[in-house]
Every structure is written in C-alpha cells, then in structure tokens.
Amino acid sequence: VSCSMAGEEDFFLEEKRFKQCCEDFVKHSQQIGDGWEWRTSKDLGDGYLSKTHFQVRNRHIPPDLKEKSNDNTEQTLFAHVEEPLDDSQAAGVCSTDDVVRYEYHVLYSSSYQAPVLYFRACFLDGRPLTLDEIWGSVHACYQARLQEGPWDTITQQEHPILGQPFFVLHPCRTNEFISAVLGGSQEHHRHTNYIILWLSTVGPVVGLNLPLSYAKLGPEQSTNAD
Amino acid sequence: MTDDKDVLRDVWFGRIPTCFTLYQDEITEREAEPYYLLLPRISYLTLVTDKVKKHFQKVMRQEDVSEIWFEYEGTPLKWHYPIGLLFDLHASNTALPWSITVHFKNFPEKDLLHCHSKDVIEAHFMACIKEADALKHKSQVINEMQKKDHKQLWMGLQNDKFEQFWAINRKLMEYPPEDNGFRYIPFRIYQATTERPFIQKLFRPIASGGQLHTLGDLLKDVCPSAITPEDGEQKTQVMIHGIEPMLETPIQWLSEHMSYPDNFLHISIIPRPTD
C-alpha cells in the first residue's frame, strides 16, 4: 500500500489505546468463539493478542469446506473432512503436509507507535515453514507487492517478548495506510477500534481473516472511559 | 585532549580474538583444526565468518553440511545480534580468546533465525536502522535518503569502511538546532538471565526542564534493578562495547558516539565478577 499524503497528519496509536482496543477485541472474540486471547508478560506487564488456528492447504478441498477452516480445533476440521469426498481427495487431506498450524500474535511497537503482526507456522509433524514457503502462501492478490519488496514485507524476526523466531509483517508503512482510511483528526475517530481496522486489512495477507461481526463493535460496545 | 570523533573510530575498529572449534559430533573426513579470527565487534557473525565456513567444509563431505550456526557453552549465538553484544553478554569476564563452537547440523529452529544469504543480514541491518530513525527523527531523515545512501551504509559495514559508512551515518546523528537531541533514544538492554530477549522503551534524552538525561536516568527508569545495590554492593555491571561508561554520561552523547552501526545502543547488564 503506498499513498503519499502531503500535509496529512500521521495517525499514531498510543499504547494505552492499544491495550483498550485489544481488550474490547478479545471481549467480542469470546462472544463469537473466534479464539483470540490476551497474554500478559510476567516481568513487565506488557502483553499481546494471541490466536492459533489450523489451515488446510490441500487444493482438492472444495472451496466451501476450505472457507470453514477458520475453526481452531482439530476435531472440527476432521468433521468437515468427513463430508463426501472421493477416495483420492480423502487420502490427500489427512497427510501432515496439508494442515498448517498458524499462531498469530499482535504486539505493540513503541518505535512505530503501531501494532505489529507476528506469526509462525508449522506442519502437524512440527516442521516449521520456511520463509520461501511463507512467501509462497501469501494470498494471490498481494503477491505483486510482495515480489516488489519481499524484504520490506515479511521477514523472520525475534519475538520481542518470547525471544523466539517468528515471521513479521513489517509495520513501517502501517500508519500511512491507517491515516488514509481514518483521515481527519484523531478525536473524530476516538471510538473506532484501531485493532479491528488494522487487522482486517493486514491479516488476510497472511491467511488471517476476521468474521464480519467485528465490524459491529461500535462506540456503545467499546469501553473507552472518556 | 581526545576528540569525540576518536571514540567513533575506537568503537568501529574494536576486535575480539576468537577461536572457532568444530562441534565434535560433526562428521569429518580428517581432523578439523581450530580456526582463529579477530572478529569486529560492530559486525554480525554470519557476515564475517565465510573463512571459518570454508575452513571446516574442507574436511567435511558436502552432504554433511547444511546451514552453519554458532554456539558458546551450550547457548546458540544469535547471529542477528552484533558480535560485541554477544561477547559482552555471554563471555566478557572469561579468558580470551573467545571459544565458539561451530555446527553444521541440527539447526535450532526454536532459537535462531535462519540466515541463508547476505540479503537476510542486509534486510535485518536496514530494518534496525529504520527503526532507530523512527525513534530519533520520526523516520524523516532515513526516508529522505536515496536508495544509494541506504546501500552505502550497508556496504560500509560489509567492507569495514569507516569513512564510507559515516559519510551517510552522520546525517542520522544530526538533530534540528532548536532541539538539544533526538526525539527518543534507540536503545536495548539485555540480560542473559531473562526469557525476554531485551527491554526497549520510549525514552527522551532531554528532560522537560532542558537538562540532559544520563545513562543512570535511563537505567533507573527502564531497569532499576541494574543499578540498585543490594546490601550496598553493586552486583551487576552495565557494559557497552566492552566498557562500563560512567552513569553520569549524557545518554544523548552515548547515542551519538557509542551506538552500533545499526544506530542502537545495545547495553548489557551482566554479573559483576567476584574476584
């Protein structure tokens, strides 16, 4: 996403607001069973959003089944697979290469004053996906942008709280496109849940989709104190 | 009287004498001799160890060699940390040369980032510089530079060219005349004992009254346990580039003169030796 807006004031997300948006986000996730939770670090009290889900990659799966794979329990996944498939499809679906376990974390970057999406992915046998495999799995409509600058888009980095290797969607341009969407003054959009807005935009790049009901999270449901 | 600019050279040309030994379980066709090398403190392991790799590959079969990784006393060494930081954090109070073990098998996926090419190192280095400038100048200085300037920073580091690097880097060390320093200081504080890899927070170099914040002020704010003496005795050392700067040193000065090429101050909190 590249947009130049001369004179447009940059939108920055303060950490307090980040935490509040995450709290509201998790509340809604719990209501609809979307699997997000907030994890607090023991030492400094900062934290992050976390969600794990399984994605089936086998292209023999009929499209309507594949859409349902947002459920994050193995049982539900296999239940879907029991629907009528011919022998070759059934055999393909159960191999460990077809299911990828994705773990998504949303952290706050004080340097960019924006949220950052970290994720890791592995096959059921524990083998992690390589950077090339991750780049290959980026949705078709984002491939062009990825090819332009793969090293500016998704790279492997150390998780700042857990200290383990994760893949990261680079945050440096986040505030650019958020400003484009929000426009106006920050006051005007006080009740917009920044996390829903941001995650619904960047998540799909890496296979993370938000159910539409998140859009319903309006001012009356948000718990902003002011 | 030493010029401040001499500090920049001393930091850039710092070296650590290192002995690389092949892990005993690696499969070799002949015995592998250790390899000695002076490592630049300001660089990265995978950027400066091509000769090490070649040396050990000479006694191994192609099929037994996959991605190289390094370990010190059982701890996998993160190549994406500058070498000087790794040494200060893990080995500064042990005898030289620094003894590093070389591996070509069983890459520790859960601990280390992959480094399949120099492009990965360049991407990481530039990402750090960009983040540092986001803190110092809201990214204005780095974004105004041309691609060739970014390239020159990387080439300066890769080829150990002080002048080439600083011709561009000096712009990242400037600030508007009306200010007395950067917006925020790019720093990270490391302690080997924590699960969290480092502490990084927003910290202004100038107080609201205009006074310069010191290294001591930073530590008090971000990591008070590092300087609070227990029973009156200081159990830890605060180390940057192998020395313990005075806590009274202005943090703005440290940021301009003792940052690594990635423009971050990487600070180690380590146990004070008891002898």
Short mmCIF file of C-alpha atoms in Angstrom, two decimals:
data_model
loop_
_atom_site.label_atom_id
_atom_site.label_comp_id
_atom_site.label_asym_id
_atom_site.label_seq_id
_atom_site.Cartn_x
_atom_site.Cartn_y
_atom_site.Cartn_z
CA VAL A 1 0.00 0.00 0.00
CA SER A 2 1.68 3.22 -0.99
CA CYS A 3 -0.06 6.54 -0.76
CA SER A 4 1.56 9.86 -0.29
CA MET A 5 -0.44 12.43 1.53
CA ALA A 6 1.36 15.74 1.74
CA GLY A 7 0.40 17.58 4.86
CA GLU A 8 -1.70 14.72 6.23
CA GLU A 9 -1.13 14.30 9.92
CA ASP A 10 0.14 10.87 10.76
CA PHE A 11 -2.04 8.74 12.97
CA PHE A 12 -0.24 7.23 15.95
CA LEU A 13 -1.66 4.63 18.25
CA GLU A 14 -0.74 5.17 21.88
CA GLU A 15 -0.01 2.12 23.99
CA LYS A 16 -2.90 2.77 26.36
CA ARG A 17 -5.34 2.88 23.48
CA PHE A 18 -3.75 -0.24 22.00
CA LYS A 19 -4.45 -2.15 25.21
CA GLN A 20 -8.01 -0.86 25.36
CA CYS A 21 -8.74 -1.83 21.76
CA CYS A 22 -7.31 -5.28 22.44
CA GLU A 23 -9.49 -5.68 25.50
CA ASP A 24 -12.63 -4.82 23.50
CA PHE A 25 -11.44 -7.04 20.69
CA VAL A 26 -10.99 -10.05 22.98
CA LYS A 27 -14.42 -9.50 24.53
CA HIS A 28 -16.03 -9.70 21.12
CA SER A 29 -13.89 -12.69 20.15
CA GLN A 30 -15.10 -14.51 23.25
CA GLN A 31 -18.71 -13.71 22.34
CA ILE A 32 -18.38 -15.28 18.91
CA GLY A 33 -15.87 -18.02 19.77
CA ASP A 34 -13.17 -16.67 17.49
CA GLY A 35 -10.31 -17.89 19.70
CA TRP A 36 -8.34 -14.72 20.49
CA GLU A 37 -6.87 -14.21 23.94
CA TRP A 38 -4.69 -11.63 25.67
CA ARG A 39 -1.40 -12.80 27.18
CA THR A 40 0.40 -10.67 29.77
CA SER A 41 4.15 -10.95 30.28
CA LYS A 42 5.15 -11.82 33.84
CA ASP A 43 8.01 -9.39 34.19
CA LEU A 44 6.97 -6.04 32.70
CA GLY A 45 3.20 -6.30 32.45
CA ASP A 46 3.07 -5.65 28.74
CA GLY A 47 1.25 -8.16 26.60
CA TYR A 48 -0.10 -9.26 23.28
CA LEU A 49 -3.09 -10.79 21.50
CA SER A 50 -2.76 -14.42 20.52
CA LYS A 51 -4.66 -16.87 18.36
CA THR A 52 -3.92 -20.29 16.94
CA HIS A 53 -5.73 -21.83 14.02
CA PHE A 54 -5.31 -24.67 11.59
CA GLN A 55 -5.47 -24.16 7.88
CA VAL A 56 -5.93 -26.87 5.33
CA ARG A 57 -3.80 -26.32 2.26
CA ASN A 58 -4.86 -29.20 0.06
CA ARG A 59 -6.31 -27.78 -3.14
CA HIS A 60 -8.59 -30.78 -3.57
CA ILE A 61 -10.76 -29.50 -0.75
CA PRO A 62 -13.94 -27.98 -2.24
CA PRO A 63 -13.94 -24.19 -1.73
CA ASP A 64 -16.86 -24.16 0.72
CA LEU A 65 -15.07 -26.59 3.04
CA LYS A 66 -11.87 -24.58 2.89
CA GLU A 67 -13.69 -21.44 3.99
CA LYS A 68 -14.83 -23.16 7.16
CA SER A 69 -11.28 -23.98 8.19
CA ASN A 70 -11.16 -20.94 10.48
CA ASP A 71 -12.22 -23.24 13.30
CA ASN A 72 -9.33 -23.91 15.53
CA THR A 73 -9.85 -27.41 16.78
CA GLU A 74 -8.60 -30.46 15.00
CA GLN A 75 -11.87 -32.31 15.65
CA THR A 76 -13.97 -29.77 13.82
CA LEU A 77 -11.52 -29.90 10.94
CA PHE A 78 -11.75 -33.62 10.55
CA ALA A 79 -15.52 -33.49 10.97
CA HIS A 80 -15.67 -31.28 7.89
CA VAL A 81 -13.47 -33.68 6.04
CA GLU A 82 -15.97 -36.46 6.56
CA GLU A 83 -18.30 -34.85 4.04
CA PRO A 84 -18.42 -36.70 0.74
CA LEU A 85 -15.02 -36.74 -0.96
CA ASP A 86 -13.83 -39.25 -3.46
CA ASP A 87 -11.03 -41.60 -2.46
CA SER A 88 -8.19 -39.54 -3.84
CA GLN A 89 -9.34 -36.42 -2.02
CA ALA A 90 -9.86 -38.23 1.25
CA ALA A 91 -6.38 -39.73 1.08
CA GLY A 92 -4.80 -36.35 0.29
CA VAL A 93 -6.48 -34.41 3.06
CA CYS A 94 -5.19 -36.37 6.02
CA SER A 95 -1.46 -36.16 5.28
CA THR A 96 0.62 -33.97 7.59
CA ASP A 97 1.64 -31.73 4.67
CA ASP A 98 -1.87 -30.45 4.17
CA VAL A 99 -2.55 -28.95 7.53
CA VAL A 100 -0.62 -25.95 8.77
CA ARG A 101 -0.84 -24.70 12.33
CA TYR A 102 -0.70 -20.90 12.40
CA GLU A 103 -0.06 -18.96 15.54
CA TYR A 104 -0.72 -15.19 15.32
CA HIS A 105 0.41 -12.59 17.85
CA VAL A 106 -0.41 -8.89 17.83
CA LEU A 107 2.19 -6.82 19.67
CA TYR A 108 2.61 -3.11 20.19
CA SER A 109 5.65 -1.35 18.72
CA SER A 110 6.59 1.73 20.71
CA SER A 111 9.08 2.66 17.98
CA TYR A 112 6.40 2.89 15.28
CA GLN A 113 3.50 3.52 17.68
CA ALA A 114 1.51 0.93 15.80
CA PRO A 115 0.51 -2.70 16.25
CA VAL A 116 2.66 -5.37 14.61
CA LEU A 117 1.58 -8.81 13.42
CA TYR A 118 3.88 -11.69 14.31
CA PHE A 119 3.13 -15.25 13.25
CA ARG A 120 4.63 -18.66 12.98
CA ALA A 121 3.51 -21.69 11.08
CA CYS A 122 4.35 -25.35 11.19
CA PHE A 123 3.11 -28.62 9.77
CA LEU A 124 1.46 -31.12 12.09
CA ASP A 125 4.71 -33.02 12.49
CA GLY A 126 6.29 -29.90 13.96
CA ARG A 127 8.35 -28.89 10.93
CA PRO A 128 8.26 -25.10 10.67
CA LEU A 129 7.51 -23.44 7.34
CA THR A 130 10.46 -21.77 5.66
CA LEU A 131 10.46 -18.12 4.63
CA ASP A 132 10.04 -19.21 1.00
CA GLU A 133 7.03 -21.33 1.91
CA ILE A 134 5.54 -18.39 3.81
CA TRP A 135 6.12 -16.04 0.86
CA GLY A 136 4.55 -18.65 -1.39
CA SER A 137 1.45 -18.88 0.78
CA VAL A 138 0.75 -15.15 0.68
CA HIS A 139 -2.61 -14.58 -0.96
CA ALA A 140 -2.50 -14.13 -4.74
CA CYS A 141 -3.68 -10.53 -4.72
CA TYR A 142 -0.74 -9.45 -2.54
CA GLN A 143 1.92 -11.35 -4.44
CA ALA A 144 2.75 -8.40 -6.70
CA ARG A 145 3.51 -6.14 -3.71
CA LEU A 146 5.48 -8.95 -2.08
CA GLN A 147 7.64 -9.51 -5.18
CA GLU A 148 8.41 -5.77 -5.32
CA GLY A 149 10.00 -5.84 -1.92
CA PRO A 150 9.92 -9.16 -0.12
CA TRP A 151 12.50 -7.98 2.36
CA ASP A 152 10.34 -4.99 3.30
CA THR A 153 7.23 -7.06 3.74
CA ILE A 154 7.54 -10.38 5.54
CA THR A 155 10.75 -11.50 7.21
CA GLN A 156 11.81 -13.67 10.10
CA GLN A 157 12.48 -11.79 13.33
CA GLU A 158 12.91 -12.42 17.02
CA HIS A 159 9.69 -12.10 19.05
CA PRO A 160 10.42 -9.19 21.44
CA ILE A 161 8.75 -10.86 24.44
CA LEU A 162 9.26 -14.60 23.85
CA GLY A 163 12.68 -14.34 22.19
CA GLN A 164 11.80 -16.99 19.57
CA PRO A 165 11.85 -16.77 15.76
CA PHE A 166 8.58 -15.56 14.25
CA PHE A 167 7.61 -14.13 10.89
CA VAL A 168 6.67 -10.47 10.91
CA LEU A 169 4.61 -8.26 8.67
CA HIS A 170 6.60 -5.01 8.60
CA PRO A 171 4.99 -2.10 10.39
CA CYS A 172 6.80 0.86 8.87
CA ARG A 173 4.01 1.75 6.49
CA THR A 174 1.10 0.88 8.78
CA ASN A 175 0.40 4.42 9.89
CA GLU A 176 0.42 5.58 6.27
CA PHE A 177 -2.48 3.45 5.22
CA ILE A 178 -4.34 3.76 8.51
CA SER A 179 -4.21 7.55 8.08
CA ALA A 180 -5.64 7.13 4.61
CA VAL A 181 -8.60 5.23 6.00
CA LEU A 182 -9.19 7.28 9.10
CA GLY A 183 -8.34 10.68 7.61
CA GLY A 184 -9.50 13.53 9.85
CA SER A 185 -8.45 14.17 13.39
CA GLN A 186 -7.83 11.51 15.96
CA GLU A 187 -10.64 12.94 18.07
CA HIS A 188 -13.13 12.23 15.32
CA HIS A 189 -12.30 8.55 15.37
CA ARG A 190 -11.90 8.08 19.08
CA HIS A 191 -14.33 5.21 19.13
CA THR A 192 -13.01 3.33 16.14
CA ASN A 193 -11.37 0.13 17.19
CA TYR A 194 -7.94 0.57 15.62
CA ILE A 195 -7.10 -3.10 16.02
CA ILE A 196 -10.15 -4.29 14.10
CA LEU A 197 -9.49 -1.76 11.36
CA TRP A 198 -5.82 -2.67 11.10
CA LEU A 199 -6.12 -6.43 11.47
CA SER A 200 -8.94 -6.70 8.95
CA THR A 201 -6.59 -5.02 6.45
CA VAL A 202 -3.27 -6.75 7.11
CA GLY A 203 -4.49 -10.12 8.39
CA PRO A 204 -5.69 -11.50 5.05
CA VAL A 205 -2.19 -11.03 3.59
CA VAL A 206 -1.08 -13.88 5.84
CA GLY A 207 -4.18 -16.02 5.96
CA LEU A 208 -5.88 -14.38 8.92
CA ASN A 209 -9.49 -13.36 8.39
CA LEU A 210 -11.84 -11.57 10.75
CA PRO A 211 -15.51 -12.55 10.78
CA LEU A 212 -17.70 -9.64 9.73
CA SER A 213 -19.33 -9.36 13.16
CA TYR A 214 -16.26 -7.48 14.42
CA ALA A 215 -17.38 -4.53 12.34
CA LYS A 216 -20.36 -4.21 14.62
CA LEU A 217 -18.08 -3.21 17.52
CA GLY A 218 -19.30 0.36 17.83
CA PRO A 219 -18.99 3.14 20.43
CA GLU A 220 -21.75 1.68 22.58
CA GLN A 221 -19.82 -1.58 22.92
CA SER A 222 -16.42 -0.03 23.42
CA THR A 223 -15.39 0.75 26.97
CA ASN A 224 -13.42 3.96 26.37
CA ALA A 225 -13.55 5.83 29.61
CA ASP A 226 -13.51 9.32 28.11
CA MET B 1 42.53 16.01 24.84
CA THR B 2 40.84 13.19 22.92
CA ASP B 3 38.39 14.29 20.29
CA ASP B 4 34.90 12.86 20.45
CA LYS B 5 35.44 11.63 16.90
CA ASP B 6 38.18 9.31 18.14
CA VAL B 7 35.52 7.45 20.07
CA LEU B 8 33.72 6.69 16.79
CA ARG B 9 36.91 5.08 15.44
CA ASP B 10 37.61 3.14 18.61
CA VAL B 11 34.08 1.73 18.52
CA TRP B 12 34.26 0.85 14.82
CA PHE B 13 37.66 -0.88 14.99
CA GLY B 14 37.08 -2.89 18.17
CA ARG B 15 38.02 -6.55 17.74
CA ILE B 16 37.58 -9.77 19.72
CA PRO B 17 40.12 -12.58 19.30
CA THR B 18 38.10 -15.73 18.73
CA CYS B 19 38.84 -19.44 18.40
CA PHE B 20 36.37 -21.45 16.34
CA THR B 21 36.21 -25.20 17.01
CA LEU B 22 34.10 -27.68 15.09
CA TYR B 23 31.48 -29.48 17.16
CA GLN B 24 32.80 -32.95 17.99
CA ASP B 25 29.75 -34.81 16.61
CA GLU B 26 30.08 -33.31 13.15
CA ILE B 27 31.18 -35.91 10.62
CA THR B 28 34.63 -35.18 9.19
CA GLU B 29 36.94 -36.97 6.80
CA ARG B 30 40.04 -35.66 8.57
CA GLU B 31 40.61 -33.97 11.89
CA ALA B 32 39.39 -30.38 11.97
CA GLU B 33 41.90 -27.83 13.28
CA PRO B 34 40.54 -24.86 15.24
CA TYR B 35 40.38 -21.59 13.32
CA TYR B 36 41.46 -18.26 14.82
CA LEU B 37 39.97 -14.93 13.79
CA LEU B 38 39.73 -11.35 15.06
CA LEU B 39 36.01 -10.57 14.98
CA PRO B 40 34.78 -6.98 14.51
CA ARG B 41 32.63 -6.04 17.50
CA ILE B 42 30.29 -4.00 15.31
CA SER B 43 29.51 -6.67 12.73
CA TYR B 44 27.46 -9.87 12.62
CA LEU B 45 28.68 -13.46 12.88
CA THR B 46 27.29 -14.65 9.56
CA LEU B 47 28.75 -11.61 7.78
CA VAL B 48 32.36 -12.20 8.83
CA THR B 49 32.75 -15.98 9.04
CA ASP B 50 32.97 -17.06 5.40
CA LYS B 51 36.59 -18.11 6.03
CA VAL B 52 35.52 -20.13 9.05
CA LYS B 53 32.91 -21.96 6.98
CA LYS B 54 35.38 -22.69 4.18
CA HIS B 55 37.99 -23.93 6.63
CA PHE B 56 35.71 -26.56 8.16
CA GLN B 57 33.96 -27.51 4.94
CA LYS B 58 37.37 -28.57 3.62
CA VAL B 59 37.31 -31.57 5.96
CA MET B 60 33.65 -32.45 5.56
CA ARG B 61 31.56 -34.03 2.85
CA GLN B 62 29.07 -31.81 1.04
CA GLU B 63 26.13 -33.90 2.21
CA ASP B 64 27.03 -33.43 5.88
CA VAL B 65 26.98 -29.63 5.58
CA SER B 66 23.84 -27.61 5.94
CA GLU B 67 23.26 -24.18 7.48
CA ILE B 68 26.12 -23.06 9.75
CA TRP B 69 25.35 -21.95 13.29
CA PHE B 70 27.42 -20.98 16.31
CA GLU B 71 27.22 -21.80 19.96
CA TYR B 72 29.02 -20.71 23.14
CA GLU B 73 28.98 -23.04 26.16
CA GLY B 74 25.72 -24.62 25.03
CA THR B 75 23.96 -21.38 24.12
CA PRO B 76 23.14 -20.90 20.42
CA LEU B 77 24.51 -17.50 19.38
CA LYS B 78 22.02 -15.17 17.71
CA TRP B 79 23.72 -14.01 14.53
CA HIS B 80 21.34 -11.06 14.31
CA TYR B 81 22.88 -9.54 17.45
CA PRO B 82 26.14 -7.61 16.90
CA ILE B 83 29.22 -9.65 17.80
CA GLY B 84 30.33 -7.21 20.51
CA LEU B 85 26.95 -7.51 22.22
CA LEU B 86 27.12 -11.32 22.18
CA PHE B 87 30.61 -11.25 23.70
CA ASP B 88 29.77 -8.69 26.40
CA LEU B 89 26.59 -10.53 27.31
CA HIS B 90 27.96 -14.09 27.41
CA ALA B 91 31.74 -14.06 27.74
CA SER B 92 33.15 -10.69 28.73
CA ASN B 93 34.60 -11.84 32.04
CA THR B 94 36.19 -15.01 30.72
CA ALA B 95 39.70 -15.51 29.35
CA LEU B 96 40.48 -14.68 25.74
CA PRO B 97 40.33 -15.99 23.06
CA TRP B 98 36.56 -16.36 22.94
CA SER B 99 35.87 -20.05 22.22
CA ILE B 100 32.99 -20.55 19.84
CA THR B 101 31.73 -23.95 18.64
CA VAL B 102 30.73 -24.33 15.00
CA HIS B 103 27.79 -26.52 13.91
CA PHE B 104 26.56 -27.64 10.50
CA LYS B 105 23.70 -29.91 11.60
CA ASN B 106 20.57 -29.78 13.75
CA PHE B 107 19.86 -26.11 13.28
CA PRO B 108 17.99 -24.95 16.43
CA GLU B 109 14.77 -23.74 14.80
CA LYS B 110 13.28 -22.55 18.07
CA ASP B 111 16.23 -20.36 18.99
CA LEU B 112 17.85 -18.93 15.90
CA LEU B 113 16.75 -17.00 12.85
CA HIS B 114 17.78 -18.50 9.55
CA CYS B 115 20.46 -16.76 7.55
CA HIS B 116 20.58 -18.29 4.10
CA SER B 117 22.23 -15.33 2.37
CA LYS B 118 23.82 -11.91 2.89
CA ASP B 119 20.47 -10.41 1.81
CA VAL B 120 18.97 -11.56 5.10
CA ILE B 121 21.68 -9.75 7.06
CA GLU B 122 21.26 -6.60 4.97
CA ALA B 123 17.46 -6.65 5.46
CA HIS B 124 17.88 -7.06 9.20
CA PHE B 125 20.53 -4.33 9.45
CA MET B 126 18.46 -1.85 7.43
CA ALA B 127 15.32 -2.65 9.43
CA CYS B 128 17.21 -1.77 12.64
CA ILE B 129 18.47 1.49 11.16
CA LYS B 130 14.95 2.39 10.06
CA GLU B 131 13.52 1.64 13.47
CA ALA B 132 16.25 3.73 15.12
CA ASP B 133 15.38 6.65 12.86
CA ALA B 134 11.68 6.26 13.60
CA LEU B 135 12.63 6.88 17.22
CA LYS B 136 15.15 9.68 16.60
CA HIS B 137 13.51 11.62 13.78
CA LYS B 138 10.05 10.11 13.10
CA SER B 139 11.76 8.42 10.12
CA GLN B 140 12.23 11.77 8.36
CA VAL B 141 15.99 11.51 7.84
CA ILE B 142 16.05 7.88 6.65
CA ASN B 143 13.07 8.43 4.32
CA GLU B 144 14.69 11.49 2.74
CA MET B 145 17.77 9.47 1.81
CA GLN B 146 18.08 7.84 -1.56
CA LYS B 147 18.38 4.11 -2.04
CA LYS B 148 22.06 4.55 -2.84
CA ASP B 149 22.64 6.13 0.57
CA HIS B 150 20.99 3.15 2.26
CA LYS B 151 23.22 0.89 0.18
CA GLN B 152 26.29 2.84 1.23
CA LEU B 153 25.53 2.23 4.91
CA TRP B 154 25.34 -1.49 4.27
CA MET B 155 28.43 -1.59 2.02
CA GLY B 156 30.39 0.42 4.60
CA LEU B 157 29.57 -2.18 7.24
CA GLN B 158 30.11 -5.17 4.97
CA ASN B 159 33.50 -3.93 3.71
CA ASP B 160 34.65 -2.44 7.01
CA LYS B 161 34.87 1.08 5.53
CA PHE B 162 34.58 3.62 8.38
CA GLU B 163 34.63 6.76 6.20
CA GLN B 164 32.17 5.37 3.67
CA PHE B 165 29.75 4.43 6.43
CA TRP B 166 29.99 7.67 8.41
CA ALA B 167 29.64 9.86 5.33
CA ILE B 168 25.98 8.84 5.43
CA ASN B 169 25.52 7.89 9.06
CA ARG B 170 26.46 11.39 10.26
CA LYS B 171 23.11 12.59 8.88
CA LEU B 172 21.34 10.09 11.15
CA MET B 173 23.20 11.63 14.10
CA GLU B 174 22.05 15.20 13.48
CA TYR B 175 19.09 16.97 15.03
CA PRO B 176 17.27 20.28 14.46
CA PRO B 177 19.14 23.25 16.01
CA GLU B 178 16.12 24.18 18.12
CA ASP B 179 16.21 20.75 19.81
CA ASN B 180 19.04 19.57 22.00
CA GLY B 181 18.90 15.98 20.95
CA PHE B 182 16.90 13.22 19.34
CA ARG B 183 13.18 12.70 19.89
CA TYR B 184 13.74 9.35 21.60
CA ILE B 185 16.92 7.32 22.14
CA PRO B 186 17.20 3.97 20.29
CA PHE B 187 18.46 1.51 22.90
CA ARG B 188 18.02 -2.08 24.03
CA ILE B 189 19.02 -3.53 27.39
CA TYR B 190 19.98 -7.20 27.54
CA GLN B 191 20.30 -9.59 30.45
CA ALA B 192 21.23 -13.21 29.80
CA THR B 193 19.07 -14.40 32.70
CA THR B 194 15.66 -13.29 31.39
CA GLU B 195 13.30 -15.02 28.95
CA ARG B 196 12.53 -11.62 27.45
CA PRO B 197 15.36 -11.02 25.00
CA PHE B 198 15.70 -7.28 25.71
CA ILE B 199 13.98 -4.25 27.18
CA GLN B 200 13.16 -1.39 24.87
CA LYS B 201 11.03 1.63 25.77
CA LEU B 202 10.45 5.23 24.72
CA PHE B 203 12.99 7.46 26.47
CA ARG B 204 13.68 11.12 25.84
CA PRO B 205 17.29 12.37 26.01
CA ILE B 206 16.23 15.80 27.29
CA ALA B 207 14.13 16.39 30.40
CA SER B 208 11.23 18.83 30.35
CA GLY B 209 13.42 21.41 32.11
CA GLY B 210 16.08 21.11 29.40
CA GLN B 211 18.64 19.04 31.32
CA LEU B 212 20.36 16.15 29.61
CA HIS B 213 19.26 12.73 30.84
CA THR B 214 22.10 10.40 31.80
CA LEU B 215 22.75 6.69 31.43
CA GLY B 216 21.83 6.40 35.12
CA ASP B 217 18.49 8.13 34.47
CA LEU B 218 17.75 5.67 31.67
CA LEU B 219 18.52 2.64 33.82
CA LYS B 220 16.53 3.96 36.77
CA ASP B 221 13.55 4.43 34.51
CA VAL B 222 13.73 1.23 32.49
CA CYS B 223 15.69 -1.30 34.51
CA PRO B 224 16.12 -0.12 38.11
CA SER B 225 17.40 -3.49 39.35
CA ALA B 226 20.53 -2.93 37.27
CA ILE B 227 21.75 -0.07 39.42
CA THR B 228 20.10 -0.57 42.77
CA PRO B 229 22.72 -2.08 45.01
CA GLU B 230 21.59 -4.97 47.17
CA ASP B 231 23.20 -4.74 50.61
CA GLY B 232 25.15 -1.74 49.39
CA GLU B 233 27.12 -3.83 46.91
CA GLN B 234 26.72 -3.47 43.17
CA LYS B 235 26.07 -6.98 41.89
CA THR B 236 25.95 -6.09 38.20
CA GLN B 237 27.96 -4.30 35.54
CA VAL B 238 26.48 -2.08 32.85
CA MET B 239 28.50 -2.71 29.71
CA ILE B 240 28.62 -1.11 26.26
CA HIS B 241 31.37 -2.08 23.77
CA GLY B 242 33.29 -3.85 26.50
CA ILE B 243 33.48 -0.89 28.87
CA GLU B 244 31.44 0.44 31.77
CA PRO B 245 30.55 4.05 30.94
CA MET B 246 30.02 6.38 33.88
CA LEU B 247 26.36 6.53 34.83
CA GLU B 248 26.60 10.34 34.68
CA THR B 249 27.26 10.23 30.91
CA PRO B 250 24.53 12.04 28.95
CA ILE B 251 22.50 9.46 27.06
CA GLN B 252 22.37 11.79 24.01
CA TRP B 253 26.18 11.68 23.83
CA LEU B 254 26.20 7.90 24.19
CA SER B 255 23.62 7.57 21.42
CA GLU B 256 25.71 9.73 19.05
CA HIS B 257 29.07 8.17 19.86
CA MET B 258 28.60 4.64 21.10
CA SER B 259 25.73 3.27 19.09
CA TYR B 260 26.42 0.31 16.88
CA PRO B 261 26.21 0.83 13.09
CA ASP B 262 22.51 -0.09 13.33
CA ASN B 263 22.16 3.16 15.33
CA PHE B 264 21.08 1.36 18.50
CA LEU B 265 22.79 1.47 21.89
CA HIS B 266 23.00 -2.22 22.85
CA ILE B 267 23.56 -2.33 26.60
CA SER B 268 24.41 -5.50 28.56
CA ILE B 269 23.66 -6.00 32.24
CA ILE B 270 25.96 -8.75 33.44
CA PRO B 271 27.00 -10.21 36.79
CA ARG B 272 29.95 -8.39 38.31
CA PRO B 273 32.93 -10.74 38.69
CA THR B 274 33.53 -11.52 42.34
CA ASP B 275 37.32 -11.72 42.45
#
